[in-house]
XYZ file of C-alpha atoms in Angstrom:
361
model
C 167.655 -213.098 146.898
C 165.218 -210.297 146.173
C 163.139 -209.284 148.855
C 159.690 -208.144 148.548
C 158.501 -206.064 151.559
C 155.401 -203.817 152.010
C 153.558 -200.666 153.897
C 151.133 -198.859 156.615
C 147.476 -198.166 158.153
C 144.842 -196.176 156.370
C 146.293 -194.602 153.283
C 143.774 -192.898 151.225
C 143.298 -195.108 148.223
C 140.628 -195.976 145.406
C 138.290 -198.160 147.383
C 138.592 -196.197 150.831
C 134.934 -194.849 150.206
C 133.845 -198.469 150.453
C 135.146 -198.818 153.782
C 133.880 -195.581 154.917
C 130.449 -196.756 154.337
C 130.716 -200.480 155.614
C 130.205 -199.742 159.220
C 126.647 -198.263 159.005
C 123.626 -200.297 158.109
C 121.146 -198.318 156.164
C 118.540 -199.453 153.617
C 117.401 -197.585 150.602
C 114.079 -198.298 149.186
C 112.602 -196.437 146.068
C 110.209 -193.543 147.338
C 106.707 -193.079 145.370
C 107.631 -195.662 142.806
C 104.788 -196.793 140.671
C 104.511 -200.458 139.713
C 105.110 -199.336 136.177
C 108.484 -197.713 137.089
C 111.364 -200.157 136.494
C 114.090 -200.292 139.038
C 117.377 -198.890 137.529
C 119.878 -201.764 136.719
C 123.132 -201.681 138.954
C 126.122 -200.706 136.938
C 128.799 -203.407 136.362
C 131.865 -201.757 138.350
C 135.456 -202.724 139.141
C 136.549 -202.773 142.721
C 138.183 -199.222 142.320
C 135.232 -197.759 140.569
C 133.123 -198.985 143.321
C 135.323 -197.462 145.769
C 134.807 -194.083 144.122
C 131.099 -194.501 143.816
C 130.777 -195.499 147.528
C 132.844 -192.345 148.440
C 130.482 -190.284 146.413
C 127.264 -191.718 147.881
C 128.711 -191.558 151.471
C 128.973 -187.797 151.260
C 125.319 -187.607 149.668
C 123.645 -189.820 152.034
C 125.387 -188.835 155.297
C 123.643 -190.190 158.266
C 121.548 -192.429 155.827
C 124.601 -194.400 154.872
C 124.559 -198.026 156.380
C 127.363 -199.914 154.971
C 128.659 -201.407 151.494
C 130.212 -204.473 150.076
C 131.141 -205.567 146.526
C 129.357 -208.342 144.928
C 132.366 -209.907 143.035
C 130.114 -212.217 141.028
C 127.708 -209.626 139.649
C 130.427 -206.805 139.941
C 128.034 -204.498 141.660
C 128.413 -202.089 144.576
C 125.695 -203.101 147.102
C 124.860 -200.162 149.501
C 122.667 -200.928 152.764
C 120.036 -198.193 153.397
C 117.501 -197.475 156.045
C 114.747 -195.640 153.878
C 113.167 -195.253 150.587
C 114.703 -192.032 149.827
C 118.128 -193.356 150.244
C 117.269 -196.413 148.046
C 116.296 -194.158 145.276
C 119.478 -192.056 145.558
C 121.645 -195.316 145.477
C 119.958 -196.764 142.504
C 120.114 -193.597 140.533
C 123.717 -193.437 141.044
C 124.188 -196.958 139.638
C 124.594 -199.167 142.805
C 122.263 -201.712 144.189
C 120.418 -200.738 147.356
C 119.406 -203.034 150.039
C 116.923 -202.373 152.814
C 118.360 -203.260 156.255
C 117.409 -203.055 159.950
C 120.613 -202.066 161.703
C 122.240 -198.647 161.346
C 126.078 -198.077 161.488
C 125.675 -196.675 164.902
C 123.866 -199.807 166.231
C 126.547 -201.942 164.874
C 129.338 -199.879 166.398
C 127.421 -200.079 169.727
C 127.515 -203.833 169.513
C 131.193 -203.575 168.964
C 131.453 -201.620 172.284
C 129.198 -203.997 174.133
C 131.342 -206.878 173.156
C 134.414 -205.237 174.096
C 133.074 -204.140 177.587
C 131.234 -207.420 178.433
C 132.901 -210.252 176.540
C 136.637 -209.692 176.212
C 137.378 -213.414 176.209
C 140.559 -214.943 174.832
C 139.869 -216.965 171.789
C 137.169 -214.721 170.393
C 136.852 -212.245 167.451
C 134.100 -209.880 166.123
C 133.671 -207.994 162.760
C 131.222 -206.011 160.997
C 129.639 -207.972 158.020
C 127.615 -205.641 155.801
C 126.291 -208.581 153.836
C 124.474 -209.912 156.879
C 123.974 -206.500 158.526
C 125.410 -207.866 161.664
C 128.545 -208.117 163.796
C 129.565 -211.649 163.479
C 131.130 -213.003 166.718
C 133.431 -216.120 166.460
C 134.641 -218.430 169.322
C 137.436 -220.637 168.744
C 137.767 -224.134 170.304
C 139.364 -222.845 173.436
C 136.268 -221.014 174.318
C 134.467 -223.328 176.598
C 132.296 -223.723 179.812
C 131.460 -220.622 181.669
C 133.227 -218.185 179.288
C 131.227 -219.718 176.341
C 127.988 -219.391 178.342
C 128.938 -215.498 178.867
C 129.745 -215.009 175.354
C 126.537 -216.615 174.198
C 124.683 -214.477 176.674
C 126.184 -211.257 175.609
C 125.500 -211.989 171.878
C 121.920 -213.027 172.454
C 121.507 -209.716 174.259
C 122.333 -207.908 171.061
C 119.341 -209.513 169.349
C 119.499 -209.139 165.538
C 122.598 -206.930 165.668
C 125.058 -210.014 166.267
C 125.358 -213.572 165.614
C 127.670 -216.356 167.034
C 129.825 -218.621 165.036
C 132.308 -221.275 166.151
C 135.772 -222.158 164.853
C 137.482 -225.452 164.956
C 140.789 -223.803 165.159
C 142.436 -221.766 167.727
C 143.173 -217.855 167.271
C 146.815 -217.116 167.473
C 149.388 -214.808 165.961
C 151.032 -216.709 162.936
C 154.605 -216.684 164.352
C 157.108 -219.555 163.620
C 158.424 -217.867 162.252
C 156.223 -212.556 150.428
C 159.773 -213.945 151.465
C 160.934 -215.345 154.743
C 162.634 -213.191 157.258
C 164.614 -214.462 160.339
C 165.205 -212.927 163.707
C 166.814 -215.284 166.383
C 164.700 -218.287 166.479
C 161.694 -216.754 164.935
C 160.519 -216.679 161.320
C 158.061 -214.223 159.773
C 157.361 -212.975 156.422
C 158.054 -209.813 154.645
C 154.961 -207.677 153.831
C 155.645 -204.813 151.451
C 158.682 -202.751 150.515
C 158.136 -199.088 151.417
C 160.061 -195.697 151.467
C 160.427 -193.733 154.741
C 162.331 -190.452 154.829
C 163.838 -191.227 151.515
C 165.294 -194.535 152.805
C 164.033 -198.149 151.931
C 162.167 -200.132 154.542
C 159.653 -202.923 154.547
C 156.655 -203.647 156.643
C 155.696 -206.822 158.576
C 153.688 -207.748 161.529
C 154.100 -205.887 164.848
C 153.945 -209.278 166.778
C 157.077 -210.143 164.909
C 158.935 -206.603 165.428
C 158.015 -206.671 169.096
C 160.130 -209.684 169.810
C 162.962 -209.097 167.314
C 165.169 -206.197 166.571
C 167.346 -207.354 163.781
C 166.425 -209.496 160.723
C 168.154 -211.449 158.095
C 167.115 -213.380 154.834
C 168.523 -216.765 156.259
C 168.716 -218.398 159.636
C 171.732 -217.134 161.559
C 172.759 -214.992 158.392
C 173.927 -211.364 158.152
C 171.496 -208.767 159.088
C 169.456 -207.038 156.292
C 167.596 -204.693 158.434
C 167.000 -203.183 161.874
C 163.654 -202.470 163.466
C 162.495 -198.710 163.078
C 159.101 -198.916 164.541
C 156.573 -201.522 166.188
C 152.902 -201.440 167.344
C 151.403 -204.536 169.089
C 148.911 -205.274 170.539
C 145.932 -202.992 169.680
C 147.672 -202.563 166.152
C 149.789 -205.424 164.430
C 152.307 -203.591 162.238
C 156.182 -203.041 162.226
C 158.698 -201.418 159.906
C 162.262 -202.294 159.404
C 164.755 -200.201 157.686
C 167.276 -201.976 155.295
C 170.820 -201.672 156.545
C 172.595 -203.413 153.536
C 172.417 -203.496 149.741
C 169.605 -206.189 149.656
C 167.310 -205.630 146.603
C 164.118 -204.186 147.539
C 161.659 -203.966 144.605
C 158.099 -203.023 145.241
C 156.789 -206.540 144.383
C 155.233 -209.664 145.941
C 156.532 -213.206 145.586
C 153.900 -215.445 143.831
C 156.023 -218.526 144.447
C 155.762 -219.614 140.690
C 158.660 -217.971 139.538
C 156.981 -214.629 138.990
C 156.062 -211.676 141.047
C 153.132 -209.226 141.321
C 154.293 -205.580 141.176
C 152.854 -203.274 143.921
C 152.091 -199.556 143.137
C 149.795 -198.381 145.968
C 148.082 -199.184 149.047
C 144.275 -199.328 149.409
C 141.446 -200.046 151.761
C 139.804 -203.569 151.530
C 136.185 -204.178 150.799
C 133.912 -206.831 151.970
C 133.468 -209.420 149.132
C 136.591 -208.329 147.677
C 138.689 -211.262 146.023
C 142.287 -211.187 147.522
C 145.699 -213.110 147.459
C 148.157 -213.730 150.256
C 151.839 -214.545 150.080
C 153.803 -215.905 152.957
C 156.846 -217.946 153.530
C 155.327 -221.071 155.017
C 152.235 -221.690 152.730
C 153.236 -219.504 149.776
C 150.496 -218.239 147.745
C 146.669 -218.470 148.514
C 143.514 -216.643 147.625
C 139.982 -216.039 149.040
C 137.627 -213.298 149.976
C 137.307 -210.522 152.412
C 134.599 -211.480 154.858
C 134.564 -208.559 157.344
C 136.041 -205.168 158.492
C 136.923 -203.471 161.769
C 137.628 -206.809 163.459
C 138.696 -207.190 166.990
C 140.662 -210.504 167.710
C 141.594 -211.545 171.204
C 144.631 -213.817 171.063
C 144.944 -214.190 174.662
C 147.509 -213.065 177.180
C 146.235 -209.489 176.787
C 146.938 -209.356 173.239
C 143.949 -207.792 171.652
C 144.250 -206.352 168.125
C 141.413 -204.102 166.623
C 140.500 -202.648 163.194
C 141.691 -205.817 161.350
C 140.383 -207.323 157.953
C 138.735 -210.602 158.328
C 139.108 -213.048 155.435
C 138.562 -216.835 154.590
C 142.190 -216.916 153.206
C 144.175 -219.758 154.914
C 147.491 -219.089 156.596
C 149.919 -220.891 159.149
C 152.707 -219.984 161.427
C 155.525 -218.227 159.661
C 153.242 -216.578 157.384
C 152.936 -213.528 159.754
C 153.655 -210.296 158.224
C 153.129 -211.655 154.768
C 151.260 -209.515 152.125
C 147.687 -209.514 151.327
C 146.960 -207.882 147.973
C 144.494 -207.394 145.097
C 146.426 -206.879 141.845
C 148.877 -204.058 142.392
C 147.286 -202.875 145.647
C 148.592 -203.596 149.031
C 145.761 -204.317 151.436
C 147.026 -206.135 154.607
C 149.707 -207.735 156.617
C 149.116 -211.179 157.780
C 148.204 -210.977 161.734
C 146.850 -214.390 162.819
C 143.762 -216.616 162.926
C 142.796 -220.280 163.215
C 142.940 -223.367 161.032
C 145.495 -224.093 158.358
C 145.881 -224.547 154.558
C 144.661 -228.120 154.791
C 141.339 -227.484 156.618
C 140.835 -223.768 156.144
C 139.739 -221.235 158.753
C 139.798 -217.538 159.285
C 142.701 -215.284 158.858
C 143.088 -211.491 160.100
C 145.137 -208.847 158.418
C 146.380 -205.535 159.735
C 145.338 -202.706 157.010
C 148.363 -201.441 155.216
C 147.227 -197.949 154.969
C 147.043 -197.539 158.654
C 150.690 -198.840 158.925
C 151.790 -196.465 156.229
C 150.208 -193.399 158.060
C 151.574 -194.332 161.432
C 155.024 -194.421 160.142
C 154.962 -191.730 157.529
C 155.934 -194.217 154.869
C 154.698 -194.946 151.225
C 154.686 -198.080 149.107
C 157.933 -198.077 147.014
């Protein structure tokens, strides 16, 4: 059986520039534009080209950058700005400028306030540049005094945050790409990587924290041993192959074919993505937020996650989230299922790669 495993946290990739802008909310409006001066039309861009443009604008605008996202339907880079001069610069560069109220610093301040005042199990919050707010989500377990407290904190943040409710329950997706087994646990392989010249694979940290040896079948011979793990705060682990198991840099599409993976990159809000896991196989959706914090309960709080509307279920943990040949995330957890939907959070692959000194391969 061919195993397709994958990589780490914050590798510099095409598209990383988009993420660099996403935290800050700034709006650009054309300065000294006459009524007869047409607004430049935003260029049609791929996600990769949008990332390069975002990186360039980030350097040019500096403190005036306020967050970006990719409009997948129009194929435009949308840049939030705070003033007219910034709007001019953005539109001249070929992106779409949008005037907003909240700066990146203000949204980060909202994150800090939530962490300090509303660290409640069953909650999450992520920056959404499309709404220029921090979106706070409470799962079905948040009730009574805790819900009242959360509501009060969110209302105190004014227009910088909004509260939503989930019918599901936030939890790491353990029940267990391809299935991997460790004792009574089943998780999913993320991406195959190379570390110190040797083959390894990435999976979720909440999987590797509980298991040290992995096999491709329940009770089968070991194919790998844990070589590193980080959970909570992060949610990534790396396993070193111990045998001659095939380890192509691919993701199982569960239709008889695979997707080759050649690099790791940073996710962009609005980006269309796919997820592969051993329980629910292949599903797709969009990135809805970045820099998400999720409180799974029992002190297990994970930061810096990618929020999506892609479904997942127990056993999909550690599985690959990707866009074309680019590795983006490792399945962490969420709420809902693939019948009713819900939110799913992913550990960014570039960060895991950086932490372990590994690369896709």
